[in-house]
Short mmCIF file of N, CA, C and O in Angstrom, two decimals:
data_model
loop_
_atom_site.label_atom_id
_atom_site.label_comp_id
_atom_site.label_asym_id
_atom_site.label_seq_id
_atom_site.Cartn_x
_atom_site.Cartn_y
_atom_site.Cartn_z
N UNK A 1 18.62 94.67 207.38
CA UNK A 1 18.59 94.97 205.96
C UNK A 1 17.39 94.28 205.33
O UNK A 1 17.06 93.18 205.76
N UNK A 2 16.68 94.87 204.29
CA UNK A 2 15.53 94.48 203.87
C UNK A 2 15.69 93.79 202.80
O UNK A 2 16.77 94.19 202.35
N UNK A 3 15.21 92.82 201.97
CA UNK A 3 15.72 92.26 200.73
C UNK A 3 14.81 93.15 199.76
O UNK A 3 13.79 93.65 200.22
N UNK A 4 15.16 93.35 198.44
CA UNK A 4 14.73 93.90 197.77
C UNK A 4 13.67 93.45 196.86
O UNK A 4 14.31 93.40 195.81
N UNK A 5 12.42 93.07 196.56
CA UNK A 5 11.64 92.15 195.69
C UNK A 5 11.30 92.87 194.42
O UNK A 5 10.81 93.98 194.22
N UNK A 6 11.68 91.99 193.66
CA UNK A 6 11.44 92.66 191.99
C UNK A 6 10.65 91.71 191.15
O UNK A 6 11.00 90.56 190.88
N UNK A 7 9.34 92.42 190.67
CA UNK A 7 8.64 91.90 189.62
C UNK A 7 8.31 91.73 188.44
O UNK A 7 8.08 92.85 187.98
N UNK A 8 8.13 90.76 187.48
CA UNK A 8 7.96 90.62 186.15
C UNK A 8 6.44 90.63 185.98
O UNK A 8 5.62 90.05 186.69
N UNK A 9 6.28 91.22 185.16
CA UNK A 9 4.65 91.08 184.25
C UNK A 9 4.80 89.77 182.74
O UNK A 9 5.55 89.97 181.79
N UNK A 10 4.03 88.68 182.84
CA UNK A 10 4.07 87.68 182.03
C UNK A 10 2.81 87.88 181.54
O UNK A 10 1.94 88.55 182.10
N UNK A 11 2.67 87.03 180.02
CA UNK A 11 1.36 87.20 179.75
C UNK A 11 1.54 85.67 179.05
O UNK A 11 2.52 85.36 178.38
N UNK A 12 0.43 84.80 179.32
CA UNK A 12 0.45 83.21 179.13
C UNK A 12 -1.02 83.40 177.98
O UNK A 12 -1.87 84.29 178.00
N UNK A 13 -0.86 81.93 176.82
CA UNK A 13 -1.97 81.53 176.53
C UNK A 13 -2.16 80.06 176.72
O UNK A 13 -1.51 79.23 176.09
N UNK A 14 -3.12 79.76 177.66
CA UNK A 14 -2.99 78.78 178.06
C UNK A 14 -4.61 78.09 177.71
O UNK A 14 -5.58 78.84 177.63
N UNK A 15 -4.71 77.03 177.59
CA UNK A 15 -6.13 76.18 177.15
C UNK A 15 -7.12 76.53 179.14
O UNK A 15 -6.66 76.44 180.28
N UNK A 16 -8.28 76.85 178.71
CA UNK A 16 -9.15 76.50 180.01
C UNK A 16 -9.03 76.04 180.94
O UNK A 16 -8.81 76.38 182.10
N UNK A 17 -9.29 74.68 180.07
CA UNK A 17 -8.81 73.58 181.36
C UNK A 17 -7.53 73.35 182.20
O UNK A 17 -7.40 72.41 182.98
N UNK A 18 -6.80 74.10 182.02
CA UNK A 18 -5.40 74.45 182.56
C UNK A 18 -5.41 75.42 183.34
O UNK A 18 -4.45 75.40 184.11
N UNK A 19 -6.20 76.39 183.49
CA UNK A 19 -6.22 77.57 184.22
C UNK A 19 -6.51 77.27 185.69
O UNK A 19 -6.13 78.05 186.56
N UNK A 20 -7.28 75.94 186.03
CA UNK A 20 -7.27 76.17 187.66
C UNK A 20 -6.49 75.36 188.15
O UNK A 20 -6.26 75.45 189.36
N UNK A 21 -5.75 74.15 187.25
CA UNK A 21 -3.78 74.29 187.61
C UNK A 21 -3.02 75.29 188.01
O UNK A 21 -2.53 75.36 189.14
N UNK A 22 -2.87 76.18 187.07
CA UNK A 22 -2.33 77.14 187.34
C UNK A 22 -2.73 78.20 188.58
O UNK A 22 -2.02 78.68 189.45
N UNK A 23 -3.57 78.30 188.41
CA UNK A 23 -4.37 79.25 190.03
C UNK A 23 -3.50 78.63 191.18
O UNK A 23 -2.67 79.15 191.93
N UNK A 24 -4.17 76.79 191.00
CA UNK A 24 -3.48 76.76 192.23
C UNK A 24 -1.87 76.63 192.41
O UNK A 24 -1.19 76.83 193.42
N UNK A 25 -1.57 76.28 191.32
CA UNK A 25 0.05 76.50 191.62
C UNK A 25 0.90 78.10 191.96
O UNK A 25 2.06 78.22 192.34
N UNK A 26 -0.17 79.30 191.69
CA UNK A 26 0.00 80.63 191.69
C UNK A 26 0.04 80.32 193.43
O UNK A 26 1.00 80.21 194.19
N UNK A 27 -1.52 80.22 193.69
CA UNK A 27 -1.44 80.22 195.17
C UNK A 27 -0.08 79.63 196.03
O UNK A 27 0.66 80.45 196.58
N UNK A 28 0.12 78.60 196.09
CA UNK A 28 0.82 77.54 196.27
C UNK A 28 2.63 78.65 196.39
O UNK A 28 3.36 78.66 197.38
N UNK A 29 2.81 79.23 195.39
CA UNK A 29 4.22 79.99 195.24
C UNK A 29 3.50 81.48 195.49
O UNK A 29 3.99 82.40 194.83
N UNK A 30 2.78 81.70 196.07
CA UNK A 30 2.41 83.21 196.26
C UNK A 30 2.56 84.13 195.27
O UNK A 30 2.85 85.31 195.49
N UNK A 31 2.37 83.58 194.05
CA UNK A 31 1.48 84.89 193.21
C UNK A 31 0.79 85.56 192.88
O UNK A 31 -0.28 85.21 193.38
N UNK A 32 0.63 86.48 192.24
CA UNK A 32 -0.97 86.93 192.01
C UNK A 32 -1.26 86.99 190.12
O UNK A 32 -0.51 87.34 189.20
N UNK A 33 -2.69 86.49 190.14
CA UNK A 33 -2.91 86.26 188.56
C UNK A 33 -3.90 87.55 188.32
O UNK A 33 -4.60 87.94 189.26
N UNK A 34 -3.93 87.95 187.54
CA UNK A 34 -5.15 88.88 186.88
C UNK A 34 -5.46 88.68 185.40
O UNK A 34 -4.62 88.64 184.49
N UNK A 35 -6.57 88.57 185.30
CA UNK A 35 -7.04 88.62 184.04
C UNK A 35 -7.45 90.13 183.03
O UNK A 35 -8.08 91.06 183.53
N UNK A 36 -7.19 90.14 182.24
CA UNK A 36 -7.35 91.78 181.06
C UNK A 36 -8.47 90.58 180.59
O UNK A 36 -8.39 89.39 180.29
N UNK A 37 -9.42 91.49 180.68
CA UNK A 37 -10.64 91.24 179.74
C UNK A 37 -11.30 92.59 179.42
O UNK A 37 -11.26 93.76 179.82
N UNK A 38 -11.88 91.92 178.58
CA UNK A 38 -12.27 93.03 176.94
C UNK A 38 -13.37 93.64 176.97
O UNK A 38 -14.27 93.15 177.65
N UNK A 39 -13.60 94.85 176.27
CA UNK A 39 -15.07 95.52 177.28
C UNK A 39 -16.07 95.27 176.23
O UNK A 39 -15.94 94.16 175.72
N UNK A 40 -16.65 95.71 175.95
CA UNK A 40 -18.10 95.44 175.33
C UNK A 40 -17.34 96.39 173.98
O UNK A 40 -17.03 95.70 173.01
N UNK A 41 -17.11 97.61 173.90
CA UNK A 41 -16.84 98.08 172.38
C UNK A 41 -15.58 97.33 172.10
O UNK A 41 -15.28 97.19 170.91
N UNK A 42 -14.79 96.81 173.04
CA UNK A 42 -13.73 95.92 172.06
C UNK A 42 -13.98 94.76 171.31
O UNK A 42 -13.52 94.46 170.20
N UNK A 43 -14.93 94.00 172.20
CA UNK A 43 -15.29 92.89 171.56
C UNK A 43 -15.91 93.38 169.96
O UNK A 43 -15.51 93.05 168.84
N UNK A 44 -16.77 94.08 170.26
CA UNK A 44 -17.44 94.34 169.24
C UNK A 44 -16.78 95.05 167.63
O UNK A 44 -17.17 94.78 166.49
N UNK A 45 -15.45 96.23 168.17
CA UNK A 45 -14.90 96.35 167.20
C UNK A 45 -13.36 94.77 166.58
O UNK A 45 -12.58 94.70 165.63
N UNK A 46 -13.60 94.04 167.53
CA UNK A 46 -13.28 92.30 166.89
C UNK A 46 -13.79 92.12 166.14
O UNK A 46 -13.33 91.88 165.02
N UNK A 47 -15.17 92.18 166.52
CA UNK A 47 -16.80 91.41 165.69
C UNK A 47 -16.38 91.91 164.37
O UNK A 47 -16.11 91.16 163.43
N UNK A 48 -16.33 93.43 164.30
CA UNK A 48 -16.59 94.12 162.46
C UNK A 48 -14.75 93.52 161.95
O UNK A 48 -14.45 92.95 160.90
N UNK A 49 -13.90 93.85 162.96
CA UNK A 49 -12.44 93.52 161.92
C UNK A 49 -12.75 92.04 161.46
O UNK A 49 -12.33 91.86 160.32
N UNK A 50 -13.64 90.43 162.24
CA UNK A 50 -13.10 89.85 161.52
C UNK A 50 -14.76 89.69 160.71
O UNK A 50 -15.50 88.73 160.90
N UNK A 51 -15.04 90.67 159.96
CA UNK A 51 -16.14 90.42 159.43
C UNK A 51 -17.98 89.88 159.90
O UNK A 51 -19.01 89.95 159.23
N UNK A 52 -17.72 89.29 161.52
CA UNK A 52 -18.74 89.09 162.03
C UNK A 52 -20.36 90.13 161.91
O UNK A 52 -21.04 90.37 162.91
N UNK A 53 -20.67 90.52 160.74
CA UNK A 53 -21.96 91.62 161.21
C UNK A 53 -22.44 91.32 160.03
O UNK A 53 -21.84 90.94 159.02
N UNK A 54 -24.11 91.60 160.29
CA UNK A 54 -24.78 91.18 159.48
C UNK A 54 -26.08 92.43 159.37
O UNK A 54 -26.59 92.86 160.41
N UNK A 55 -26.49 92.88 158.09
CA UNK A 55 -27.09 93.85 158.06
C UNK A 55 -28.56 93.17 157.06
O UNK A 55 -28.78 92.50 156.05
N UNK A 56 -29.02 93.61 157.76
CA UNK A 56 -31.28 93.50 157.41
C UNK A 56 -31.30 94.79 156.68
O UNK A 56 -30.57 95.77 156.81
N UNK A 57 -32.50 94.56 155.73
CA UNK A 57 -33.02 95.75 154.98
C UNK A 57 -33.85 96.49 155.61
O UNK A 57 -33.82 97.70 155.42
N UNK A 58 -34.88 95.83 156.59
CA UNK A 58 -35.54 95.72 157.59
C UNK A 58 -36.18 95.30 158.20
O UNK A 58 -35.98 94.16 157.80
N UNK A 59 -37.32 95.11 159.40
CA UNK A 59 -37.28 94.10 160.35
C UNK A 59 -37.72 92.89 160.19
O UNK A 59 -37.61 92.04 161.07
N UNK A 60 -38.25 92.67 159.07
CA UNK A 60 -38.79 91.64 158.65
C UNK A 60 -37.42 90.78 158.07
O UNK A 60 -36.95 89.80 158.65
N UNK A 61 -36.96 91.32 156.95
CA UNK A 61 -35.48 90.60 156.84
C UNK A 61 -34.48 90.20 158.43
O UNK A 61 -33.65 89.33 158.68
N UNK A 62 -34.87 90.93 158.96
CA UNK A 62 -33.48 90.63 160.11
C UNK A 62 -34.62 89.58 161.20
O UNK A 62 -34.15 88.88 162.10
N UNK A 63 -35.98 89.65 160.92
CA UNK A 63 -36.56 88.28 161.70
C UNK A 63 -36.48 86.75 160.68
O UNK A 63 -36.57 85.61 161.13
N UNK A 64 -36.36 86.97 159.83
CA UNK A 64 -36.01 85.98 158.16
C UNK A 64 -34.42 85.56 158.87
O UNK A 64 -34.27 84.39 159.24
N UNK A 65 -33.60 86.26 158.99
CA UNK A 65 -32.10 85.82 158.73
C UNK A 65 -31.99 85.09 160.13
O UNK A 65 -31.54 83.96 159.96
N UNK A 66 -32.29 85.40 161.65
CA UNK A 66 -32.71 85.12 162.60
C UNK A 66 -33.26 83.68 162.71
O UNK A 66 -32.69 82.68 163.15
N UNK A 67 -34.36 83.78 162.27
CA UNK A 67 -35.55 82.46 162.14
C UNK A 67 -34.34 81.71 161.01
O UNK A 67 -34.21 80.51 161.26
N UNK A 68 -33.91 81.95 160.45
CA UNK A 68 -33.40 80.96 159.33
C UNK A 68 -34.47 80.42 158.21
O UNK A 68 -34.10 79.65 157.33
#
């Protein structure tokens, strides 16, 4: 008879420096970790929701705001 194995999907927020604790304690109990990371238009529609964007009149302004 075969035993039956059943899995949960967790999702952690955990600080950095904690993450290669955790790896190895994954290893250690035979889990597997994956990371969801964010593609380039997600980040970016982040950027405009939390206000991050900045608009030049033109190139001279946007080398001004740049240069400081």
């Amino acid at each position: 008879m075969q035993a039956i194995q059943t899995t949960e999907n967790v999702q952690l927020t955990l600080p950095n420096a904690d993450l290669s604790f955790l790896r190895t304690i994954s290893r250690k109990m035979g889990w597997s970790l994956k990371r969801q990371r964010k593609s380039g238009i997600e980040k970016g529609l982040e950027d405009i929701r939390k206000g991050n964007v900045f608009h030049a009149k033109n190139s001279e302004d946007l080398i001004k705001q740049i240069l400081g």
